[in-house]
PDB file of C-alpha atoms in Angstrom:
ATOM      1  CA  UNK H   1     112.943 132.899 108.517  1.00 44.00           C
ATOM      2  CA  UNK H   2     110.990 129.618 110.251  1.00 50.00           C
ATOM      3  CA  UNK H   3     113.416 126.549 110.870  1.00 49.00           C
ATOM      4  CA  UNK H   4     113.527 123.773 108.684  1.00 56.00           C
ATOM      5  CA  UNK H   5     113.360 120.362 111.632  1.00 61.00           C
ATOM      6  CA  UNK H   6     115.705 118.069 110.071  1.00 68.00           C
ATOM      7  CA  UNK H   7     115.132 115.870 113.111  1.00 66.00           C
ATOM      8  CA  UNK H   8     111.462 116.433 113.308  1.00 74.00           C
ATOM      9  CA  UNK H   9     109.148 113.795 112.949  1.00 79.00           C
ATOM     10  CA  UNK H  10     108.168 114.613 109.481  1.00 80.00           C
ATOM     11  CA  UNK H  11     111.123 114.452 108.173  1.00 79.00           C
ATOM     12  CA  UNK H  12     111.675 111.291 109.403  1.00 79.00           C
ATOM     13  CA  UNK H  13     108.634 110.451 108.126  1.00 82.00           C
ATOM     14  CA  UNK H  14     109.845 111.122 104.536  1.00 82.00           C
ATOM     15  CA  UNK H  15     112.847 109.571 105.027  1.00 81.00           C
ATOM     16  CA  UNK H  16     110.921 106.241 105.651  1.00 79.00           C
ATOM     17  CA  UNK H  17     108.337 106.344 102.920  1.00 82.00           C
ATOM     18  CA  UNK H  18     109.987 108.521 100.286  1.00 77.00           C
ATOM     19  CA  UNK H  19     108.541 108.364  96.781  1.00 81.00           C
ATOM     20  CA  UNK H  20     104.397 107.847  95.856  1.00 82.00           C
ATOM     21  CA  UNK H  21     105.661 104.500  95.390  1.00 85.00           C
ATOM     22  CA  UNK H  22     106.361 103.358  99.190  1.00 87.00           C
ATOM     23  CA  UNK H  23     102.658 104.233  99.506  1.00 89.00           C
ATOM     24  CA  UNK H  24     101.407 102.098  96.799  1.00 91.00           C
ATOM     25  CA  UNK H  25     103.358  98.577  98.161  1.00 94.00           C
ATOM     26  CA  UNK H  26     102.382  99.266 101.445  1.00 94.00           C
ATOM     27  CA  UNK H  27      98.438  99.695 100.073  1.00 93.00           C
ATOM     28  CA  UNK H  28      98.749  96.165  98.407  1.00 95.00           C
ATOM     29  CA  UNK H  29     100.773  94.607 101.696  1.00 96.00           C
ATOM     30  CA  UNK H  30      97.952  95.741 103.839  1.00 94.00           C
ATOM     31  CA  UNK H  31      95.352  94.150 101.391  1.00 93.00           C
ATOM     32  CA  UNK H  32      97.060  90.763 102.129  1.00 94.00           C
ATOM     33  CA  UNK H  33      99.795  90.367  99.266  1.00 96.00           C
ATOM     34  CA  UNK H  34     103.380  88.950 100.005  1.00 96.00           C
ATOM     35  CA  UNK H  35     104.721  87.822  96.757  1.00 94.00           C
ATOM     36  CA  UNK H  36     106.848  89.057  94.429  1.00 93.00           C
ATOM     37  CA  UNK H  37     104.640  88.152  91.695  1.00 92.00           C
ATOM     38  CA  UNK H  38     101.413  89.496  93.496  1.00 94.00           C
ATOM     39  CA  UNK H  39     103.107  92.974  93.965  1.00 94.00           C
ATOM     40  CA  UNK H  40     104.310  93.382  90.184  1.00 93.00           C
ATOM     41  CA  UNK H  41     100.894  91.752  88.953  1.00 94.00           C
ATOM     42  CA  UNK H  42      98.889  94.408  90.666  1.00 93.00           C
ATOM     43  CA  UNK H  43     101.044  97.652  90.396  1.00 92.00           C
ATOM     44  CA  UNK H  44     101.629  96.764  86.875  1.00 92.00           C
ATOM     45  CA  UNK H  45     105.648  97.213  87.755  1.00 89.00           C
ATOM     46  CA  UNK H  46     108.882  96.125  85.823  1.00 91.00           C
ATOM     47  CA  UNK H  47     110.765  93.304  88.381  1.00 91.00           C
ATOM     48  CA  UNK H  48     113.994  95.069  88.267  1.00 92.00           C
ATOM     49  CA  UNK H  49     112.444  98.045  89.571  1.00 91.00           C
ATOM     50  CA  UNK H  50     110.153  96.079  92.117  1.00 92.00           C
ATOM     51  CA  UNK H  51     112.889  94.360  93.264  1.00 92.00           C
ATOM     52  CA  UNK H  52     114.839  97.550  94.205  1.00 92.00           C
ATOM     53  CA  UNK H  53     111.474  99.036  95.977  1.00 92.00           C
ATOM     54  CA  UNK H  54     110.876  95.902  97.790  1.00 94.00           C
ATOM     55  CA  UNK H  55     114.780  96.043  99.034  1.00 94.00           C
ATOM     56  CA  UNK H  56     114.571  99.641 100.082  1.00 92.00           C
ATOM     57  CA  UNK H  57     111.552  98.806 102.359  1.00 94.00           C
ATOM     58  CA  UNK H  58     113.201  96.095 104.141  1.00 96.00           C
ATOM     59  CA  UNK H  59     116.391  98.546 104.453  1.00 94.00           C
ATOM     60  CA  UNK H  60     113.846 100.959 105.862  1.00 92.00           C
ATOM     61  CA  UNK H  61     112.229  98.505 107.832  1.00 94.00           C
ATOM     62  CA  UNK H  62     108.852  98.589 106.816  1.00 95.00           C
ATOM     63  CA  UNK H  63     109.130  95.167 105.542  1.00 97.00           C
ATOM     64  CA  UNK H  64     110.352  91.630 106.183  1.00 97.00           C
ATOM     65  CA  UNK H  65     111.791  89.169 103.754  1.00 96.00           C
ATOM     66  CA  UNK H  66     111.102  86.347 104.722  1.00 95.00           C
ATOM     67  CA  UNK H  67     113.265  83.203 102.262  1.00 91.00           C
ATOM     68  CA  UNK H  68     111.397  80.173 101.285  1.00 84.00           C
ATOM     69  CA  UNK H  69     113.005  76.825 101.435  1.00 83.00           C
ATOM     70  CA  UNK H  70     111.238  76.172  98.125  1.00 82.00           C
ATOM     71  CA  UNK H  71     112.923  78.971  96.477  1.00 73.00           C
ATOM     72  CA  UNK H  72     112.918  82.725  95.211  1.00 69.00           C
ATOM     73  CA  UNK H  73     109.449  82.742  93.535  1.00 72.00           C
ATOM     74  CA  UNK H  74     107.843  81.807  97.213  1.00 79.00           C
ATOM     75  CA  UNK H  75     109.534  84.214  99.069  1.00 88.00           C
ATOM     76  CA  UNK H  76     107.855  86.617 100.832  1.00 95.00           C
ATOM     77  CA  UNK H  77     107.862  90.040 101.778  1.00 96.00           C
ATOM     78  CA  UNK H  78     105.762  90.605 105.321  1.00 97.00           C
ATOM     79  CA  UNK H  79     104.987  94.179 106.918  1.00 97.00           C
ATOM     80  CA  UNK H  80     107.157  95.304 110.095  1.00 97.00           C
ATOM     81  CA  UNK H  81     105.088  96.469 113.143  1.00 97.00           C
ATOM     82  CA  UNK H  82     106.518  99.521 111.793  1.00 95.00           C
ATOM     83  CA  UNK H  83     104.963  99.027 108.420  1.00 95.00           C
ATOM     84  CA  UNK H  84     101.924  98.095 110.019  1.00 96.00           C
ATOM     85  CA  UNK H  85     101.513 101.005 112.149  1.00 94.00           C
ATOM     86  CA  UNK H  86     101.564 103.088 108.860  1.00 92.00           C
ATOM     87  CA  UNK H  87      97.862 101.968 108.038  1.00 93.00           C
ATOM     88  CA  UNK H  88      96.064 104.575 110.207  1.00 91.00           C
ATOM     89  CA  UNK H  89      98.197 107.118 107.808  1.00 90.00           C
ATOM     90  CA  UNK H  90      97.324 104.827 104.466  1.00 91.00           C
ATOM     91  CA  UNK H  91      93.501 105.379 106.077  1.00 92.00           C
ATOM     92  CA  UNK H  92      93.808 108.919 106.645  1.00 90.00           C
ATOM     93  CA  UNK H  93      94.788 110.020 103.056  1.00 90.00           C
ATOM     94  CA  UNK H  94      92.711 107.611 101.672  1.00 90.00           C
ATOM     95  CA  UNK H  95      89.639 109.476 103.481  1.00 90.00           C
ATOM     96  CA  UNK H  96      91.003 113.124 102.485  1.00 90.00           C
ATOM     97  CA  UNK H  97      91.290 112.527  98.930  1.00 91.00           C
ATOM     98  CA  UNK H  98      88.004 110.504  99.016  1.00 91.00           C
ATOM     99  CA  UNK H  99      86.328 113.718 100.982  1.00 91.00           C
ATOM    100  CA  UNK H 100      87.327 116.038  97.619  1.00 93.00           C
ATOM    101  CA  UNK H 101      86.287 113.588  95.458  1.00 92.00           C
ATOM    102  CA  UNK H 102      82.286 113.246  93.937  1.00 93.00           C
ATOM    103  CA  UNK H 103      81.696 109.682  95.288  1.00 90.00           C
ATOM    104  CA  UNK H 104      81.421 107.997  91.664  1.00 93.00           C
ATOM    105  CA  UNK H 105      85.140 109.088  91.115  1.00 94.00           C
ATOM    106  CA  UNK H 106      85.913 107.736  94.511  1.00 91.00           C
ATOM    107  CA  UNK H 107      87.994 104.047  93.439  1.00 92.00           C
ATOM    108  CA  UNK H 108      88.199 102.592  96.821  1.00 91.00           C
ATOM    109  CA  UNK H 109      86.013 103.648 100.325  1.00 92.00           C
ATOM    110  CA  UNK H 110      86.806 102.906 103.743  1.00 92.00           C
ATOM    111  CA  UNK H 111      83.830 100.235 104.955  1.00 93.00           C
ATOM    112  CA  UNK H 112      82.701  98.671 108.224  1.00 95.00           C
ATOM    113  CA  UNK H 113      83.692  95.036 107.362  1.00 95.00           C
ATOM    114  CA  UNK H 114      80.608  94.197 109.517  1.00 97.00           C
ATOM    115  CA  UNK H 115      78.273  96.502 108.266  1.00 98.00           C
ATOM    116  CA  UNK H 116      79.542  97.159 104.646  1.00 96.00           C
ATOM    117  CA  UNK H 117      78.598 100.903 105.611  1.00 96.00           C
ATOM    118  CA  UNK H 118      81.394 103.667 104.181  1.00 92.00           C
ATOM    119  CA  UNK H 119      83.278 105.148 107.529  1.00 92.00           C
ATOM    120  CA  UNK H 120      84.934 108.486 107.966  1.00 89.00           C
ATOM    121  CA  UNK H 121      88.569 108.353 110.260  1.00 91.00           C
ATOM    122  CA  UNK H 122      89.050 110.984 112.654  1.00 90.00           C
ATOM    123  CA  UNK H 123      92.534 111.620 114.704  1.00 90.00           C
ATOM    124  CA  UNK H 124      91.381 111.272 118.197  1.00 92.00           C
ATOM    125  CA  UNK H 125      93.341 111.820 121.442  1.00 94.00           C
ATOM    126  CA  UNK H 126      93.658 107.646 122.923  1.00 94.00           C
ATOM    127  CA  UNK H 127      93.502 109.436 126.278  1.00 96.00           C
ATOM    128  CA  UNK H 128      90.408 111.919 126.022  1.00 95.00           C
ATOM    129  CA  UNK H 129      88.884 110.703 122.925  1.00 95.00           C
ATOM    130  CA  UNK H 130      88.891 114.069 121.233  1.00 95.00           C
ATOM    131  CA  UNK H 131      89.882 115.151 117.657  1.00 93.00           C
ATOM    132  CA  UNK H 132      92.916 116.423 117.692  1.00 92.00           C
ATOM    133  CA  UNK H 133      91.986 117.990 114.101  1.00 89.00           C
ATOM    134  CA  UNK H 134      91.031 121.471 115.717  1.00 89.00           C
ATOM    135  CA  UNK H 135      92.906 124.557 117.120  1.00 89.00           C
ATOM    136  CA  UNK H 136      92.417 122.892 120.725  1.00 91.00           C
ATOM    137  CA  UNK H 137      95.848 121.320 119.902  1.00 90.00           C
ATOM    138  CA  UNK H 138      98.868 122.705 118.637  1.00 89.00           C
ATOM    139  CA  UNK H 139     102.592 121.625 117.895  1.00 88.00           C
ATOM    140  CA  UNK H 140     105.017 122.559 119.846  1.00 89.00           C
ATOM    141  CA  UNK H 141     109.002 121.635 120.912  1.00 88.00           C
ATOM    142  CA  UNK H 142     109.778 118.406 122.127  1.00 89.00           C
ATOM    143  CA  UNK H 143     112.863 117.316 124.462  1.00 90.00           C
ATOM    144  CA  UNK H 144     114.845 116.785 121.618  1.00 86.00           C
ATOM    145  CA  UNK H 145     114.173 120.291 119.903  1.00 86.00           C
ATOM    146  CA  UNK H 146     117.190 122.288 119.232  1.00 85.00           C
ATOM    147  CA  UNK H 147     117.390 126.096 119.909  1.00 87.00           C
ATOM    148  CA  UNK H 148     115.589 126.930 116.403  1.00 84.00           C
ATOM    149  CA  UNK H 149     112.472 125.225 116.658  1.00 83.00           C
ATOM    150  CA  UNK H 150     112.276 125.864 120.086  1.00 86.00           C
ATOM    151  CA  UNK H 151     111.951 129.508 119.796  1.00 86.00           C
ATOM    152  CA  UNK H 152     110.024 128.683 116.775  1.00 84.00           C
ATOM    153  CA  UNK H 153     107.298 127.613 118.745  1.00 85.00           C
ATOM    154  CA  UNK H 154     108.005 129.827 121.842  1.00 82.00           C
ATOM    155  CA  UNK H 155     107.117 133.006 119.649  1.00 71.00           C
ATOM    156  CA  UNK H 156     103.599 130.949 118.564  1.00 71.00           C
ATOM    157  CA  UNK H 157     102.889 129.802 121.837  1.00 64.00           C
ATOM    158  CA  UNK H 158     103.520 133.224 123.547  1.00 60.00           C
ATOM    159  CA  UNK H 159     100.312 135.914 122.720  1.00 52.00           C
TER     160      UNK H 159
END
């Protein structure tokens, strides 16, 4: 039987971004929105329920809130670094569903903002510049794997 990481990064992952949901207000925060009203207006969401999103994300601390002096309705509700450093992922699935999709079905395309050319993301290596997308690079235990995943990956690594 494999080991289930608790601890692993995934995991983590999931803890931070959760339900389809997460996905969806970080999408519009990226495009530019802040507000309260620009978040329900364009996910088409009941306030009580956007309210309680918006919350859990600044729990999470993928978001801000940042109080207006002029009141509630000008608040606004600002992406973390953390938050921020999601977009790469946003891009990512955005390309792999777009890459199974004909392109009239395709909603929304990734596009040089200079060129207005549609771009395809790779995962590259900051370092070497490679992909990182091939067998040249597996997973394996970190310092803070436990004795599980450990020999988890021993037994792949070894033959």
């Amino acid at each position: 039987m494999g080991a289930r990481n608790e601890d692993g990064p995934l995991a983590y992952a999931m803890r931070l971004i959760g339900d389809w949901w997460t996905l969806e207000l970080l999408h519009d925060a990226l495009d530019g929105n802040t507000h309260f009203e620009e978040f329900r207006d364009n996910l088409k969401i009941a306030p009580n329920v956007l309210a309680n999103r918006l919350s859990t994300l600044v729990r999470t601390g993928l978001m801000d809130h940042l109080p207006s002096e002029s009141g509630p309705r000008h608040d606004a509700y600002v992406l973390t670094d953390l938050g921020r450093a999601l977009r790469p992922v946003l891009l990512a699935l955005t390309a792999w569903v777009n890459d199974r999709l004909p392109p009239e079905r395709r909603s929304v395309v990734l596009v040089d903002a200079a060129t207005g050319r549609e771009v395809e993301p790779v995962l590259v290596d900051r370092v070497t510049g490679r992909r990182v997308d091939t067998g040249a690079h597996v997973l394996t235990a970190g310092p803070a794997a436990g004795p599980e995943v450990r020999a988890r990956y021993t037994a792949r690594h070894s033959g």
